Amino acid sequence: MADSLDLVNRDPNSLNDHLKVQFEDVFGEPEGARSIDCVWKLSYTCFNCWLGLCYKLATLFYGICIAAEWGCEFAMIAFYHIWYITPMLRVCEINCAVFKKLMETCMGCCLTPCCEACGGFFIYFKK
Amino acid sequence: MADSLDLVNRDPNSLNDHLKVQFEDVFGEPEGARSIDCVWKLSYTCFNCWLGLCYKLATLFYGICIAAEWGCEFAMIAFYHIWYITPMLRVCEINCAVFKKLMETCMGCCLTPCCEACGGFFIYFKK
Amino acid sequence: MADSLDLVNRDPNSLNDHLKVQFEDVFGEPEGARSIDCVWKLSYTCFNCWLGLCYKLATLFYGICIAAEWGCEFAMIAFYHIWYITPMLRVCEINCAVFKKLMETCMGCCLTPCCEACGGFFIYFKK
């Protein structure tokens, strides 16, 4: 079932591109303020270690359950949308189409003549 | 009766294209935050299993009844629209057409001369 | 792990470009106000020494711990965003897509006919 899963590029739809959590995205020393090389290196290593460790542990403990929960949630959402909301929207559209025709007829006989008469104001713009 | 039903493409009119409920549409890990491979794979499998299971069960229990209900509903809607509303709209349109002519005549003799006279304001815009 | 770390350009993403803390960014004597040469030189040396010393000591004592803390923090942020917020946003998007369709239908039947009727005001602009 997991055959089609791409393990390298895990965000093909760029859902979480705003999450910039790499060391270079968080820390940066400008000219003039330089820590000792080994301190900078160790900070880099520590940051990455703890980031990886915490994230991996959190996903290990909760990730699979959360994915299962979202699976149920989205199944319900899909069910309601497909079997209730979309048909209801179709009913709504059908009624609105009739109402639109009625509105167009009423507007066409009440408002359009007035507006076109007032349009005479711009008679010299005629080409 | 079900010969003409396409079992592969079940949304030929793109009614529910907004329903993006696949794993890649919901989850995505950016660079820097990577869970263990097997956790990601298991999440994918769990998500798809629960999504499929819940949706299949819901449609199994309710789908057929709901489809039958909507069948009745749309039959009633079609009946009212074809036998009442559309002929009534025609009556309305016929009456409105007369009223429109009357309005155009009245406006043409009352409002249009005023507006065209005022339109003299823009006489030098004439091309 | 620290292989890909660039020790020369430590701010590839220009995060802290606003931090202008070099001597020339802070001090400058215009024409007419000139201190003795050796005083200016000594000021320069002192400024740089103390800047370097204080910054290096602070990063030596706290830098690595702080980096580790931020690692944990960003891991948690990434976790919540990837596993909670992004799927929730997807749910929100799905519901909004439906609401958009509904709005479009309503506007199409209520507002469009009115606006098109009022458009008769510009009848003489027709080409």
Short mmCIF file of C-alpha atoms in Angstrom, two decimals:
data_model
loop_
_atom_site.label_atom_id
_atom_site.label_comp_id
_atom_site.label_asym_id
_atom_site.label_seq_id
_atom_site.Cartn_x
_atom_site.Cartn_y
_atom_site.Cartn_z
CA MET A 1 0.00 0.00 0.00
CA ALA A 2 2.93 2.31 0.75
CA ASP A 3 4.53 1.67 -2.63
CA SER A 4 3.65 5.02 -4.10
CA LEU A 5 5.02 6.93 -1.10
CA ASP A 6 8.03 9.11 -1.89
CA LEU A 7 10.38 8.91 1.09
CA VAL A 8 12.79 11.54 -0.23
CA ASN A 9 10.50 14.43 -1.15
CA ARG A 10 7.91 14.20 1.58
CA ASP A 11 6.09 17.40 0.75
CA PRO A 12 5.28 17.20 -2.99
CA ASN A 13 2.45 19.74 -2.60
CA SER A 14 4.57 22.25 -0.63
CA LEU A 15 2.15 22.24 2.27
CA ASN A 16 4.70 23.14 4.89
CA ASP A 17 7.13 25.30 2.98
CA HIS A 18 6.67 27.99 5.61
CA LEU A 19 8.32 25.71 8.17
CA LYS A 20 11.92 26.80 7.91
CA VAL A 21 13.52 25.01 10.83
CA GLN A 22 17.04 24.33 9.63
CA PHE A 23 20.01 25.83 11.46
CA GLU A 24 20.74 28.36 8.71
CA ASP A 25 17.10 29.48 8.80
CA VAL A 26 17.26 30.23 12.51
CA PHE A 27 20.78 31.31 13.36
CA GLY A 28 23.13 33.61 11.51
CA GLU A 29 26.11 35.61 12.67
CA PRO A 30 26.73 38.80 10.71
CA GLU A 31 30.11 40.40 10.10
CA GLY A 32 31.61 41.67 13.35
CA ALA A 33 30.01 39.18 15.70
CA ARG A 34 31.75 35.86 15.43
CA SER A 35 31.78 33.12 18.02
CA ILE A 36 34.65 30.64 18.27
CA ASP A 37 34.57 28.12 15.39
CA CYS A 38 34.12 25.07 17.61
CA VAL A 39 31.30 26.77 19.51
CA TRP A 40 29.48 27.50 16.25
CA LYS A 41 30.05 23.91 15.06
CA LEU A 42 28.87 22.44 18.35
CA SER A 43 25.79 24.68 18.34
CA TYR A 44 25.00 23.42 14.86
CA THR A 45 25.41 19.80 15.92
CA CYS A 46 23.40 20.26 19.14
CA PHE A 47 20.60 22.08 17.35
CA ASN A 48 20.29 19.38 14.72
CA CYS A 49 20.57 16.53 17.21
CA TRP A 50 17.85 17.86 19.50
CA LEU A 51 15.64 18.90 16.60
CA GLY A 52 15.91 15.44 15.05
CA LEU A 53 15.57 13.61 18.36
CA CYS A 54 12.51 15.51 19.63
CA TYR A 55 10.76 15.42 16.30
CA LYS A 56 11.49 11.74 15.71
CA LEU A 57 10.31 10.81 19.21
CA ALA A 58 7.14 12.86 18.93
CA THR A 59 6.27 11.32 15.57
CA LEU A 60 7.21 7.85 16.81
CA PHE A 61 4.84 8.10 19.77
CA TYR A 62 2.00 10.13 18.31
CA GLY A 63 2.43 10.33 14.52
CA ILE A 64 0.76 7.08 13.58
CA CYS A 65 -2.24 7.62 15.93
CA ILE A 66 -2.67 11.17 14.68
CA ALA A 67 -2.54 10.00 11.06
CA ALA A 68 -5.20 7.39 11.84
CA GLU A 69 -7.39 10.02 13.54
CA TRP A 70 -7.09 12.37 10.60
CA GLY A 71 -7.92 9.45 8.33
CA CYS A 72 -11.27 8.98 10.14
CA GLU A 73 -11.86 12.73 10.23
CA PHE A 74 -11.29 13.18 6.51
CA ALA A 75 -13.39 10.10 5.73
CA MET A 76 -16.30 11.73 7.59
CA ILE A 77 -15.72 15.07 5.89
CA ALA A 78 -15.59 13.40 2.48
CA PHE A 79 -18.75 11.43 3.28
CA TYR A 80 -20.74 14.51 4.32
CA HIS A 81 -19.52 16.57 1.39
CA ILE A 82 -20.14 13.89 -1.23
CA TRP A 83 -23.49 12.62 0.05
CA TYR A 84 -25.05 15.71 1.63
CA ILE A 85 -23.47 19.03 0.83
CA THR A 86 -22.81 18.64 -2.90
CA PRO A 87 -26.38 17.40 -3.69
CA MET A 88 -27.75 20.18 -1.48
CA LEU A 89 -25.66 22.70 -3.40
CA ARG A 90 -27.12 21.31 -6.61
CA VAL A 91 -30.65 21.87 -5.27
CA CYS A 92 -29.63 25.36 -4.29
CA GLU A 93 -28.17 26.02 -7.74
CA ILE A 94 -31.35 24.82 -9.46
CA ASN A 95 -33.51 27.10 -7.32
CA CYS A 96 -31.13 30.00 -7.76
CA ALA A 97 -31.15 29.55 -11.53
CA VAL A 98 -34.93 30.05 -11.50
CA PHE A 99 -34.66 32.99 -9.12
CA LYS A 100 -31.99 34.50 -11.37
CA LYS A 101 -34.30 34.27 -14.40
CA LEU A 102 -37.06 35.92 -12.36
CA MET A 103 -34.71 38.66 -11.19
CA GLU A 104 -33.45 39.25 -14.71
CA THR A 105 -37.02 39.58 -15.99
CA CYS A 106 -38.02 41.98 -13.20
CA MET A 107 -34.86 44.05 -13.48
CA GLY A 108 -35.14 44.00 -17.26
CA CYS A 109 -38.59 45.58 -17.11
CA CYS A 110 -38.20 47.91 -14.10
CA LEU A 111 -34.63 49.02 -13.74
CA THR A 112 -33.16 48.69 -17.23
CA PRO A 113 -35.51 51.23 -18.93
CA CYS A 114 -34.79 53.82 -16.20
CA CYS A 115 -31.05 53.30 -16.43
CA GLU A 116 -31.04 53.36 -20.21
CA ALA A 117 -33.07 56.57 -20.16
CA CYS A 118 -30.60 58.12 -17.72
CA GLY A 119 -27.87 56.85 -20.01
CA GLY A 120 -28.98 59.59 -22.40
CA PHE A 121 -26.83 61.78 -20.21
CA PHE A 122 -23.84 60.34 -22.06
CA ILE A 123 -25.37 60.63 -25.54
CA TYR A 124 -22.42 62.58 -26.92
CA PHE A 125 -20.05 59.74 -26.05
CA LYS A 126 -21.73 57.68 -28.74
CA LYS A 127 -19.35 56.38 -31.37
CA MET B 1 -29.47 0.19 -16.18
CA ALA B 2 -26.03 0.68 -14.66
CA ASP B 3 -24.26 -0.07 -17.95
CA SER B 4 -23.38 3.53 -18.68
CA LEU B 5 -21.84 4.11 -15.23
CA ASP B 6 -18.12 4.78 -15.31
CA LEU B 7 -16.59 2.98 -12.32
CA VAL B 8 -13.14 4.47 -12.81
CA ASN B 9 -13.76 8.21 -13.16
CA ARG B 10 -16.56 8.75 -10.69
CA ASP B 11 -16.61 12.54 -10.84
CA PRO B 12 -16.77 13.41 -14.56
CA ASN B 13 -18.27 16.86 -13.78
CA SER B 14 -15.64 17.69 -11.14
CA LEU B 15 -18.27 18.28 -8.47
CA ASN B 16 -16.02 17.47 -5.55
CA ASP B 17 -12.63 18.58 -6.79
CA HIS B 18 -12.22 20.68 -3.67
CA LEU B 19 -12.12 17.51 -1.57
CA LYS B 20 -8.41 16.94 -1.30
CA VAL B 21 -8.16 14.14 1.24
CA GLN B 22 -5.19 12.11 0.10
CA PHE B 23 -2.17 11.70 2.36
CA GLU B 24 -0.01 14.05 0.28
CA ASP B 25 -2.73 16.71 0.44
CA VAL B 26 -2.80 16.65 4.22
CA PHE B 27 0.67 15.79 5.47
CA GLY B 28 4.05 16.96 4.31
CA GLU B 29 7.42 17.09 6.03
CA PRO B 30 9.68 19.93 4.91
CA GLU B 31 13.46 19.81 4.87
CA GLY B 32 14.88 19.64 8.37
CA ALA B 33 11.98 17.85 10.01
CA ARG B 34 12.07 14.21 9.09
CA SER B 35 10.49 11.38 11.01
CA ILE B 36 11.87 7.85 10.85
CA ASP B 37 11.10 6.19 7.50
CA CYS B 38 9.00 3.40 8.98
CA VAL B 39 6.99 5.89 11.04
CA TRP B 40 6.21 7.93 7.92
CA LYS B 41 5.29 4.74 6.01
CA LEU B 42 3.10 3.49 8.84
CA SER B 43 1.40 6.87 9.13
CA TYR B 44 0.64 6.71 5.42
CA THR B 45 -0.74 3.19 5.72
CA CYS B 46 -2.80 4.01 8.83
CA PHE B 47 -4.22 7.20 7.32
CA ASN B 48 -5.26 5.41 4.15
CA CYS B 49 -6.63 2.38 6.00
CA TRP B 50 -8.81 4.41 8.35
CA LEU B 51 -9.89 6.80 5.61
CA GLY B 52 -10.88 3.91 3.38
CA LEU B 53 -12.48 1.91 6.17
CA CYS B 54 -14.58 4.73 7.64
CA TYR B 55 -15.69 5.99 4.25
CA LYS B 56 -16.50 2.53 2.96
CA LEU B 57 -18.47 1.66 6.10
CA ALA B 58 -20.38 4.93 6.07
CA THR B 59 -21.30 4.51 2.41
CA LEU B 60 -22.12 0.84 2.94
CA PHE B 61 -24.59 1.62 5.71
CA TYR B 62 -26.02 4.94 4.52
CA GLY B 63 -24.97 5.52 0.91
CA ILE B 64 -27.71 3.57 -0.80
CA CYS B 65 -30.49 5.03 1.40
CA ILE B 66 -29.17 8.56 0.93
CA ALA B 67 -29.00 8.08 -2.84
CA ALA B 68 -32.61 6.86 -2.81
CA GLU B 69 -33.71 9.88 -0.75
CA TRP B 70 -31.96 12.30 -3.09
CA GLY B 71 -33.59 10.47 -6.00
CA CYS B 72 -37.06 11.26 -4.58
CA GLU B 73 -36.03 14.81 -3.72
CA PHE B 74 -34.73 15.60 -7.20
CA ALA B 75 -37.78 13.96 -8.77
CA MET B 76 -39.99 16.37 -6.80
CA ILE B 77 -37.80 19.35 -7.67
CA ALA B 78 -37.84 18.43 -11.35
CA PHE B 79 -41.60 17.94 -11.22
CA TYR B 80 -42.27 21.35 -9.65
CA HIS B 81 -39.86 23.14 -11.91
CA ILE B 82 -41.09 21.58 -15.14
CA TRP B 83 -44.83 21.67 -14.43
CA TYR B 84 -45.21 24.79 -12.27
CA ILE B 85 -42.30 27.14 -12.10
CA THR B 86 -41.21 27.29 -15.74
CA PRO B 87 -44.75 27.94 -17.11
CA MET B 88 -45.26 30.51 -14.34
CA LEU B 89 -42.02 32.19 -15.34
CA ARG B 90 -43.30 32.35 -18.93
CA VAL B 91 -46.49 34.10 -17.72
CA CYS B 92 -44.36 36.50 -15.75
CA GLU B 93 -42.07 37.18 -18.71
CA ILE B 94 -45.02 37.91 -21.01
CA ASN B 95 -46.50 40.39 -18.55
CA CYS B 96 -43.12 41.95 -17.90
CA ALA B 97 -42.49 42.39 -21.62
CA VAL B 98 -45.61 44.56 -21.84
CA PHE B 99 -44.67 46.48 -18.72
CA LYS B 100 -41.17 46.98 -20.14
CA LYS B 101 -42.55 48.49 -23.35
CA LEU B 102 -44.77 50.79 -21.27
CA MET B 103 -41.83 51.81 -19.10
CA GLU B 104 -39.64 52.44 -22.14
CA THR B 105 -42.31 54.63 -23.68
CA CYS B 106 -42.85 56.59 -20.47
CA MET B 107 -39.14 56.97 -19.81
CA GLY B 108 -38.53 57.79 -23.45
CA CYS B 109 -40.90 60.72 -23.23
CA CYS B 110 -40.21 61.92 -19.67
CA LEU B 111 -36.68 61.11 -18.62
CA THR B 112 -34.74 60.71 -21.86
CA PRO B 113 -35.23 64.29 -23.10
CA CYS B 114 -34.12 65.66 -19.73
CA CYS B 115 -31.04 63.48 -19.62
CA GLU B 116 -30.11 64.12 -23.23
CA ALA B 117 -30.48 67.83 -22.62
CA CYS B 118 -28.22 67.57 -19.59
CA GLY B 119 -25.90 65.47 -21.74
CA GLY B 120 -25.16 68.70 -23.61
CA PHE B 121 -22.80 69.21 -20.72
CA PHE B 122 -20.48 66.76 -22.51
CA ILE B 123 -20.98 68.15 -26.00
CA TYR B 124 -17.27 68.62 -26.61
CA PHE B 125 -16.61 64.92 -25.97
CA LYS B 126 -18.35 64.24 -29.28
CA LYS B 127 -16.22 62.31 -31.73
CA MET C 1 26.99 16.13 10.72
CA ALA C 2 28.64 19.55 10.63
CA ASP C 3 30.14 18.93 7.19
CA SER C 4 27.78 21.19 5.33
CA LEU C 5 28.34 24.08 7.75
CA ASP C 6 29.95 27.14 6.17
CA LEU C 7 32.32 28.66 8.74
CA VAL C 8 33.12 31.73 6.65
CA ASN C 9 29.71 33.04 5.64
CA ARG C 10 27.70 32.31 8.75
CA ASP C 11 24.54 34.11 7.68
CA PRO C 12 23.71 32.75 4.20
CA ASN C 13 20.07 33.77 4.59
CA SER C 14 20.87 37.33 5.74
CA LEU C 15 18.89 36.89 8.95
CA ASN C 16 20.86 39.42 10.95
CA ASP C 17 21.92 41.90 8.30
CA HIS C 18 20.38 44.67 10.39
CA LEU C 19 22.98 44.01 13.08
CA LYS C 20 25.64 46.48 12.09
CA VAL C 21 28.04 46.31 15.01
CA GLN C 22 31.39 46.99 13.39
CA PHE C 23 33.41 50.02 14.42
CA GLU C 24 32.69 51.88 11.15
CA ASP C 25 28.96 51.22 11.61
CA VAL C 26 28.99 52.83 15.06
CA PHE C 27 31.66 55.52 15.09
CA GLY C 28 32.57 58.12 12.53
CA GLU C 29 34.32 61.48 12.78
CA PRO C 30 33.22 64.04 10.21
CA GLU C 31 35.43 66.76 8.75
CA GLY C 32 36.35 69.27 11.46
CA ALA C 33 36.17 66.98 14.45
CA ARG C 34 39.26 64.87 14.55
CA SER C 35 40.75 63.13 17.57
CA ILE C 36 44.44 62.34 17.82
CA ASP C 37 45.37 59.47 15.49
CA CYS C 38 46.53 57.13 18.21
CA VAL C 39 43.37 57.75 20.24
CA TRP C 40 41.22 56.79 17.24
CA LYS C 41 43.35 53.68 16.63
CA LEU C 42 43.20 52.64 20.28
CA SER C 43 39.46 53.20 20.36
CA TYR C 44 39.16 50.95 17.33
CA THR C 45 41.28 48.22 18.91
CA CYS C 46 39.51 48.45 22.29
CA PHE C 47 36.07 48.36 20.71
CA ASN C 48 36.91 45.28 18.66
CA CYS C 49 38.65 43.49 21.54
CA TRP C 50 35.80 43.94 23.98
CA LEU C 51 33.16 43.21 21.36
CA GLY C 52 34.92 40.00 20.39
CA LEU C 53 35.70 38.96 23.97
CA CYS C 54 32.23 39.55 25.41
CA TYR C 55 30.48 37.95 22.46
CA LYS C 56 32.81 34.93 22.38
CA LEU C 57 32.46 34.36 26.13
CA ALA C 58 28.68 34.67 26.03
CA THR C 59 28.41 32.23 23.14
CA LEU C 60 30.94 29.88 24.75
CA PHE C 61 28.96 29.63 27.98
CA TYR C 62 25.40 29.79 26.69
CA GLY C 63 25.45 29.35 22.92
CA ILE C 64 25.44 25.57 22.73
CA CYS C 65 22.69 25.15 25.37
CA ILE C 66 20.57 27.81 23.72
CA ALA C 67 21.00 26.12 20.33
CA ALA C 68 19.90 22.81 21.86
CA GLU C 69 16.88 24.46 23.45
CA TRP C 70 15.89 26.06 20.16
CA GLY C 71 16.35 22.67 18.52
CA CYS C 72 13.71 21.18 20.85
CA GLU C 73 11.48 24.20 20.44
CA PHE C 74 11.57 24.09 16.65
CA ALA C 75 11.06 20.32 16.68
CA MET C 76 7.84 20.85 18.67
CA ILE C 77 6.74 23.69 16.40
CA ALA C 78 7.39 21.57 13.32
CA PHE C 79 5.52 18.67 14.90
CA TYR C 80 2.41 20.72 15.70
CA HIS C 81 2.41 22.39 12.31
CA ILE C 82 2.88 19.20 10.30
CA TRP C 83 0.52 16.97 12.27
CA TYR C 84 -2.14 19.37 13.53
CA ILE C 85 -2.25 22.77 11.91
CA THR C 86 -1.74 21.83 8.26
CA PRO C 87 -4.44 19.10 8.28
CA MET C 88 -6.77 21.50 10.11
CA LEU C 89 -6.11 24.12 7.46
CA ARG C 90 -7.01 21.53 4.83
CA VAL C 91 -10.35 20.91 6.57
CA CYS C 92 -10.92 24.65 6.65
CA GLU C 93 -10.08 24.96 2.95
CA ILE C 94 -12.51 22.19 2.02
CA ASN C 95 -15.33 23.86 3.93
CA CYS C 96 -14.49 27.27 2.49
CA ALA C 97 -14.54 25.86 -1.05
CA VAL C 98 -18.15 24.84 -0.49
CA PHE C 99 -19.02 28.21 1.02
CA LYS C 100 -17.40 29.89 -1.98
CA LYS C 101 -19.58 27.92 -4.39
CA LEU C 102 -22.66 28.87 -2.36
CA MET C 103 -21.68 32.54 -2.33
CA GLU C 104 -21.03 32.51 -6.07
CA THR C 105 -24.47 31.02 -6.70
CA CYS C 106 -26.20 33.53 -4.42
CA MET C 107 -24.36 36.53 -5.86
CA GLY C 108 -24.98 35.25 -9.37
CA CYS C 109 -28.73 35.24 -8.80
CA CYS C 110 -29.16 38.31 -6.55
CA LEU C 111 -26.49 40.86 -7.31
CA THR C 112 -25.53 40.17 -10.92
CA PRO C 113 -28.97 40.95 -12.46
CA CYS C 114 -29.17 44.26 -10.53
CA CYS C 115 -25.70 45.31 -11.57
CA GLU C 116 -26.28 44.33 -15.19
CA ALA C 117 -29.53 46.32 -15.22
CA CYS C 118 -27.76 49.36 -13.80
CA GLY C 119 -25.14 48.84 -16.49
CA GLY C 120 -27.76 50.23 -18.89
CA PHE C 121 -26.59 53.60 -17.59
CA PHE C 122 -23.56 53.25 -19.85
CA ILE C 123 -25.52 52.16 -22.95
CA TYR C 124 -23.93 54.83 -25.20
CA PHE C 125 -20.42 53.64 -24.43
CA LYS C 126 -21.20 50.51 -26.43
CA LYS C 127 -18.85 49.98 -29.38
#
